[in-house]
Coordinates of N, CA and C in Angstrom, one line a residue:
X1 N 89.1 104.0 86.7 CA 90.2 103.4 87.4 C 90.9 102.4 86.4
X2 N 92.6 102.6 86.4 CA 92.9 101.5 85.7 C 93.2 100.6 86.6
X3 N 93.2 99.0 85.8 CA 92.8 97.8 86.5 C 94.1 96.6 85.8
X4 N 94.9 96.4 85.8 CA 95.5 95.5 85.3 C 96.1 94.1 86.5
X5 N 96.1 92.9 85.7 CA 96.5 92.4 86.4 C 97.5 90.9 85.7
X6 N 98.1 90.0 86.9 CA 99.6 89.1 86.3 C 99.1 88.3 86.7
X7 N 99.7 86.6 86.3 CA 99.7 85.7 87.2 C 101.2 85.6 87.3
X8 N 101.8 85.7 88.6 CA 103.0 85.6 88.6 C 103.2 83.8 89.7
X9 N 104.1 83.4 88.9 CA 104.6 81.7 89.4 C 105.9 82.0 91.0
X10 N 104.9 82.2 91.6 CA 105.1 82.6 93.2 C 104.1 82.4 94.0
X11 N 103.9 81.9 95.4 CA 103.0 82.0 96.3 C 102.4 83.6 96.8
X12 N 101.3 83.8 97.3 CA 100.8 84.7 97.5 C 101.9 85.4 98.9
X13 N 102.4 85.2 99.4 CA 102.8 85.4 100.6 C 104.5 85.6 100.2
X14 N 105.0 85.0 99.5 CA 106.5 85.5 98.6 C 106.2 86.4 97.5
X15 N 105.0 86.8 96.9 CA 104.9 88.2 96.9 C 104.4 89.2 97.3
X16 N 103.8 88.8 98.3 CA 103.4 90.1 99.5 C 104.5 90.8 100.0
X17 N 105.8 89.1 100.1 CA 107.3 89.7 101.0 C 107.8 91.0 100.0
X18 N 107.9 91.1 98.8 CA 108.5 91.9 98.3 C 107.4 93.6 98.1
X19 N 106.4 93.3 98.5 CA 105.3 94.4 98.9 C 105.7 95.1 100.2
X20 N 106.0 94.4 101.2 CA 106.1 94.4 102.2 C 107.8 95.1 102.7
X21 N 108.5 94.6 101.5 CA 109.6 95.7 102.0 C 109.7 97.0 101.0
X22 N 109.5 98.0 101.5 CA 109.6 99.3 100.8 C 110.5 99.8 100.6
X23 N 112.0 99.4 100.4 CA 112.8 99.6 100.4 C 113.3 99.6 99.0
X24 N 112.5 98.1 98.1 CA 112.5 97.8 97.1 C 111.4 98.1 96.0
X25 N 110.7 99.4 96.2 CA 109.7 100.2 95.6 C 110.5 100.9 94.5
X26 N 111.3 101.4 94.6 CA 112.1 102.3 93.1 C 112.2 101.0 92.4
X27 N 112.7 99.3 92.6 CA 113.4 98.5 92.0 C 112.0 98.5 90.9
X28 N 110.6 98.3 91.3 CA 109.7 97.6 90.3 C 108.6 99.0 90.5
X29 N 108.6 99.7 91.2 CA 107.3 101.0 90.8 C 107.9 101.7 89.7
X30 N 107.4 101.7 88.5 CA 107.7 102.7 87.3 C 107.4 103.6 87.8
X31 N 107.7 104.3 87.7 CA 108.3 106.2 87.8 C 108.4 106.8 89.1
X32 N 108.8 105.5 90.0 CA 109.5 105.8 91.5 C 111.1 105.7 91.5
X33 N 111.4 107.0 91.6 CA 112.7 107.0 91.1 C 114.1 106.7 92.5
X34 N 113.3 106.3 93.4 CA 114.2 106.5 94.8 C 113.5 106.6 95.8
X35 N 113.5 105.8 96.3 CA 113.2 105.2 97.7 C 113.9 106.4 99.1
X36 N 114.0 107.5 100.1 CA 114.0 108.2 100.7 C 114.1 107.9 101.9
X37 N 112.7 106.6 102.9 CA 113.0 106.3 103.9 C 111.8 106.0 103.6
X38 N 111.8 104.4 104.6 CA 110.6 103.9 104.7 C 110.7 103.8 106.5
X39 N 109.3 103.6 107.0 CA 108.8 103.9 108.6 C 109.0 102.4 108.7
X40 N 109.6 101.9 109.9 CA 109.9 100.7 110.6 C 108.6 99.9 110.7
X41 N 107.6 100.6 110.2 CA 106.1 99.4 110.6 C 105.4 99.2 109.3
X42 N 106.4 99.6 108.3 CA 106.0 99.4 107.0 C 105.6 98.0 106.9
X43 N 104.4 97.6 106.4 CA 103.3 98.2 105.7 C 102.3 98.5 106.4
X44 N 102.3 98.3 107.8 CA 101.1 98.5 108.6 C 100.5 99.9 108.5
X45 N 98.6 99.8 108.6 CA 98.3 101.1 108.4 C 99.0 102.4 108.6
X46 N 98.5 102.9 108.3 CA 99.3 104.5 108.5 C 100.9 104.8 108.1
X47 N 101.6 103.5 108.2 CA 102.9 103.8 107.7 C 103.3 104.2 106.2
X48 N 104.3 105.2 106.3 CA 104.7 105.9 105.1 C 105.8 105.4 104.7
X49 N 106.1 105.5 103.0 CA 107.8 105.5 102.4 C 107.8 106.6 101.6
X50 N 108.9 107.0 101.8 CA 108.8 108.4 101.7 C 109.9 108.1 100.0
X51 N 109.1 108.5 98.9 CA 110.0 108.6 97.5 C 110.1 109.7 96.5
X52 N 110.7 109.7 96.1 CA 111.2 110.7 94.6 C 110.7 109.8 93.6
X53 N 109.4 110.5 92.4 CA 109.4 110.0 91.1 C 109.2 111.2 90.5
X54 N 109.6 110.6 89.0 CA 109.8 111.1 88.0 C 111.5 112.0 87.7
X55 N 111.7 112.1 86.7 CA 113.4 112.1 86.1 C 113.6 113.5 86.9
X56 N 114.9 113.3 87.2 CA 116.1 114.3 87.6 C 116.2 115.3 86.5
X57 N 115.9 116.5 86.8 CA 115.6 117.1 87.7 C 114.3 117.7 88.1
X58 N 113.3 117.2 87.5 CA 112.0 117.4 87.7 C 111.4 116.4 88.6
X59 N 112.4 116.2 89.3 CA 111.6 114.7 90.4 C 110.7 115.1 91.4
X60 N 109.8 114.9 92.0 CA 109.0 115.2 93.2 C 109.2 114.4 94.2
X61 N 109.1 115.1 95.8 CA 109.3 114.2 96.6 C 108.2 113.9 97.4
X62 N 107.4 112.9 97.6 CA 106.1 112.7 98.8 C 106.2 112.0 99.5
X63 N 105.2 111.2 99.8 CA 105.2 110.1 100.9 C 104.0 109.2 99.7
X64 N 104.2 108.0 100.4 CA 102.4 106.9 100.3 C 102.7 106.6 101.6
X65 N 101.3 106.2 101.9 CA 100.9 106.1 103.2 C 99.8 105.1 103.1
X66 N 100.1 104.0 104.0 CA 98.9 102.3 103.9 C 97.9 102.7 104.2
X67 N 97.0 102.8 103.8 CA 95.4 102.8 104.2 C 94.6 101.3 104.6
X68 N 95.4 100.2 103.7 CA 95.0 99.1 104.1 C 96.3 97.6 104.1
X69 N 96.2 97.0 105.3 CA 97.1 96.0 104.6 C 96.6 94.5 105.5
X70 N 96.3 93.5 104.5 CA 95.8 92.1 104.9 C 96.5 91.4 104.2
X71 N 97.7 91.4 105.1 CA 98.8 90.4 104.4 C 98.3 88.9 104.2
X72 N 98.6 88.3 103.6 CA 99.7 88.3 101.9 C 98.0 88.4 101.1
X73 N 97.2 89.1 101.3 CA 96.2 89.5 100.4 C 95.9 90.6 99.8
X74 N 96.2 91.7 100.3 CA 95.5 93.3 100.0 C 96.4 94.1 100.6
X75 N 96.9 94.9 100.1 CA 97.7 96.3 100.2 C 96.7 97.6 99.5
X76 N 96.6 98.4 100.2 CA 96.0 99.8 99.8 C 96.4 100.9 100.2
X77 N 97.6 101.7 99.4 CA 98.3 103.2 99.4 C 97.4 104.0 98.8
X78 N 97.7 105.3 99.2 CA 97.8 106.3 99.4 C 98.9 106.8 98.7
X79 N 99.2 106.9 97.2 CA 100.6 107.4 96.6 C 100.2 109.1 96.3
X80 N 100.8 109.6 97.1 CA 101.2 111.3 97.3 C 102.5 111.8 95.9
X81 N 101.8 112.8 95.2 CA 103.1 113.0 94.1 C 102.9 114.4 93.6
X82 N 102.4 115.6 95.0 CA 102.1 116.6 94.7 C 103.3 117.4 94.5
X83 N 103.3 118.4 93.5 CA 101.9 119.3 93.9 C 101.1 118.6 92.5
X84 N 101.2 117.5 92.2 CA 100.9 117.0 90.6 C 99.3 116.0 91.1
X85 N 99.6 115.2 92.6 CA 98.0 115.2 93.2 C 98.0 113.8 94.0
X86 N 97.6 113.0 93.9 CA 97.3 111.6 95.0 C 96.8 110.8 94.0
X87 N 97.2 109.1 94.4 CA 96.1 108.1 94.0 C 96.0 106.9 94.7
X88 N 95.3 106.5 94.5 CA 94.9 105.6 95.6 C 95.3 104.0 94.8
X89 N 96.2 103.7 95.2 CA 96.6 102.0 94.7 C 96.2 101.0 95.8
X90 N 95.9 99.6 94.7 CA 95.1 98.9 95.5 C 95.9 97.8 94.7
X91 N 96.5 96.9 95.4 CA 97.6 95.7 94.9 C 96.4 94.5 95.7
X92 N 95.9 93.9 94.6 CA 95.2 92.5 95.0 C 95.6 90.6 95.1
X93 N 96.5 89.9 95.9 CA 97.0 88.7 96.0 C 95.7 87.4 95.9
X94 N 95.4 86.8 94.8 CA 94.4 85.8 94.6 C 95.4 84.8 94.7
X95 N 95.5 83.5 95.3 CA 96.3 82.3 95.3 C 95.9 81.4 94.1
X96 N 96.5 81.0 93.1 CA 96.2 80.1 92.1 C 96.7 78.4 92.7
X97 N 96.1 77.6 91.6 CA 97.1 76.2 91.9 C 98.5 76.6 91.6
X98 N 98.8 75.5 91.7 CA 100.7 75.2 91.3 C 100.9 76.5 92.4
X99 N 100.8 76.8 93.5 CA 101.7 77.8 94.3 C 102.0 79.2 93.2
X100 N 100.8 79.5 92.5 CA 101.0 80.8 91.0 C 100.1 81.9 92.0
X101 N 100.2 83.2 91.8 CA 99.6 84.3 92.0 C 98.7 84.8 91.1
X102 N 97.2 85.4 91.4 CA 97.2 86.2 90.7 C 96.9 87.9 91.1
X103 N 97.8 88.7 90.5 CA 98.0 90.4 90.7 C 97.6 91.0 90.2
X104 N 96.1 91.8 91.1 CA 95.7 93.0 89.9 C 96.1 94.4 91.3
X105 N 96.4 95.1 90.2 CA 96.8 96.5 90.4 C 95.4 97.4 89.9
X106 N 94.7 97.5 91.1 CA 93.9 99.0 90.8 C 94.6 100.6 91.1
X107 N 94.2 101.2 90.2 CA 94.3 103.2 90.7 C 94.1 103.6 90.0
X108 N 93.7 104.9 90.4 CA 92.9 106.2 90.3 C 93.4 107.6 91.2
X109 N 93.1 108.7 90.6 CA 94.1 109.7 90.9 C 92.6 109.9 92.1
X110 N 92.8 110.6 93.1 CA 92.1 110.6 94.1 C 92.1 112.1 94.6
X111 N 93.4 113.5 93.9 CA 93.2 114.3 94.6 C 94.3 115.2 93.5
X112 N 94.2 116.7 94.0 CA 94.8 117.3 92.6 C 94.7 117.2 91.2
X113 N 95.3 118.1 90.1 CA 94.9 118.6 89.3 C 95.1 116.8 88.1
X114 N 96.1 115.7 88.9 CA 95.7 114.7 88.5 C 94.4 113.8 87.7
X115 N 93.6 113.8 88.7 CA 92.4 114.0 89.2 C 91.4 114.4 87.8
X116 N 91.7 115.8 87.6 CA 90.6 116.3 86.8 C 91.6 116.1 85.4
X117 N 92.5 116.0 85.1 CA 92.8 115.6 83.9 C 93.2 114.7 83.4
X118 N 91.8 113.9 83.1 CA 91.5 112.7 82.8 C 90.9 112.2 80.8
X119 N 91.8 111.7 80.3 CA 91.9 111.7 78.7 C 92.2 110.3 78.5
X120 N 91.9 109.7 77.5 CA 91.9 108.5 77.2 C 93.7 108.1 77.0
X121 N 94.5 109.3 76.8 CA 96.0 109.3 76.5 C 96.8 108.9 77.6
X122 N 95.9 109.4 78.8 CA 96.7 109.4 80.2 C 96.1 108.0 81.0
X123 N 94.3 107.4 80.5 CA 94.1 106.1 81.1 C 95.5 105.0 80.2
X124 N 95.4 105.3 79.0 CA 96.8 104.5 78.4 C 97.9 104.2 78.8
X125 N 98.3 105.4 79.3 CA 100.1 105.4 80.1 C 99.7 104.8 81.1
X126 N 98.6 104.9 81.8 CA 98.7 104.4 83.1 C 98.5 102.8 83.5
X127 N 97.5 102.5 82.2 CA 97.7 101.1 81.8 C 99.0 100.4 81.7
X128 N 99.5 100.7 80.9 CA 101.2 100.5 80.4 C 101.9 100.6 81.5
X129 N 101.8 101.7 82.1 CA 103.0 102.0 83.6 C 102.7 100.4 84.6
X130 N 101.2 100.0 84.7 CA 101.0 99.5 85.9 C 101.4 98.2 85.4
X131 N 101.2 97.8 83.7 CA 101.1 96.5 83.2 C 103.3 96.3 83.4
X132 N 104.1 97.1 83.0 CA 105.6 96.9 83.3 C 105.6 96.9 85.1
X133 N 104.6 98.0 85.5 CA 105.0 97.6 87.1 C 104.9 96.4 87.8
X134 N 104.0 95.6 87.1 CA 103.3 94.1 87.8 C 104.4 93.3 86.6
X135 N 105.4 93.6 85.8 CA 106.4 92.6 85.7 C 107.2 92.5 86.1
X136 N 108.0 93.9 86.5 CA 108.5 94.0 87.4 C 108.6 93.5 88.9
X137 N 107.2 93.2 89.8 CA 107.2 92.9 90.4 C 107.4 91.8 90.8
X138 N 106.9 91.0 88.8 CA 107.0 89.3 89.1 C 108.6 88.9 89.1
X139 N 109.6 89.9 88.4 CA 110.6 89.4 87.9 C 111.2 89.1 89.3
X140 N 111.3 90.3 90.5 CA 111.6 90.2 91.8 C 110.8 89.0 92.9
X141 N 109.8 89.3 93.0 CA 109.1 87.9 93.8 C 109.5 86.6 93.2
X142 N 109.7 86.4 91.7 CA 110.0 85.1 91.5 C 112.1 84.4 91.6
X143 N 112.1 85.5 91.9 CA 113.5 85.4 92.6 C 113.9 84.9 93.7
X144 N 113.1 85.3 94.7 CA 112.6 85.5 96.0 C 113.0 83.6 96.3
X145 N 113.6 83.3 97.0 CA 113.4 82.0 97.9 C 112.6 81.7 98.8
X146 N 111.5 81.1 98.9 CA 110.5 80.7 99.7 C 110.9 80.2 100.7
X147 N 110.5 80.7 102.0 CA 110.9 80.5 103.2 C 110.1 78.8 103.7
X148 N 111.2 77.8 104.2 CA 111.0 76.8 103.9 C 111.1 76.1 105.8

């Protein structure tokens, strides 16, 4: 499983808000290339956003789907990217002092040919992808105006 994680200078609950809207998943998920439609109860279990990753014209289209969500603490998808396979992300909200976060990003491919081709080349990328995705995330949450 790769495991990376941020402290981002936000409260846990002003970055859950930007977890929480799926709308804004292409802006900070590296290699989600477009956002499709997200379900009105996003992020509550079972809800889906339906996206396109990877480049035009090789894009794929699936769904993730919440398996877990304990706002502003734990989010756990279900990211679908067949026919290439599934993984299972786990976004973790620790509260620091000073109103700081800290974000670790777990996953692991869970299903498909993903799954079994597993190389030290591909734990790399995935490191890298997750380590820009969690800056991404901060650069947007710390934007974010705290609801006052």
């Amino acid at each position: 499983m790769a495991v990376v994680e941020k402290v981002i200078d936000a409260p846990p609950e002003q970055v859950f808000e930007v977890l929480a809207d799926g709308w804004t998943y292409s802006d900070w998920v590296v290699g989600t290339a477009h956002v499709r439609d997200v379900d009105d109860d996003w992020p509550r279990v079972g809800s889906r956003l339906h996206h396109r990753a990877g480049p035009w014209p090789l894009s794929l289209q699936d769904a993730s789907t919440v398996l877990e969500c304990r706002a502003p603490h734990r989010l756990v998808l279900r990211a679908g990217l067949w026919p290439a396979g599934e993984a299972i992300v786990a976004f973790v909200l620790e509260p620091l002092d000073d109103g700081r976060t800290r974000v670790t990003i777990g996953e692991d491919f869970a299903a498909g040919p993903l799954r079994w081709v597993r190389t030290k080349l591909n734990d790399l990328v995935l490191h890298l992808r997750n380590k820009e995705t969690l800056a991404r995330l901060s650069d947007i949450a710390t934007r974010q105006k705290p609801d006052r």
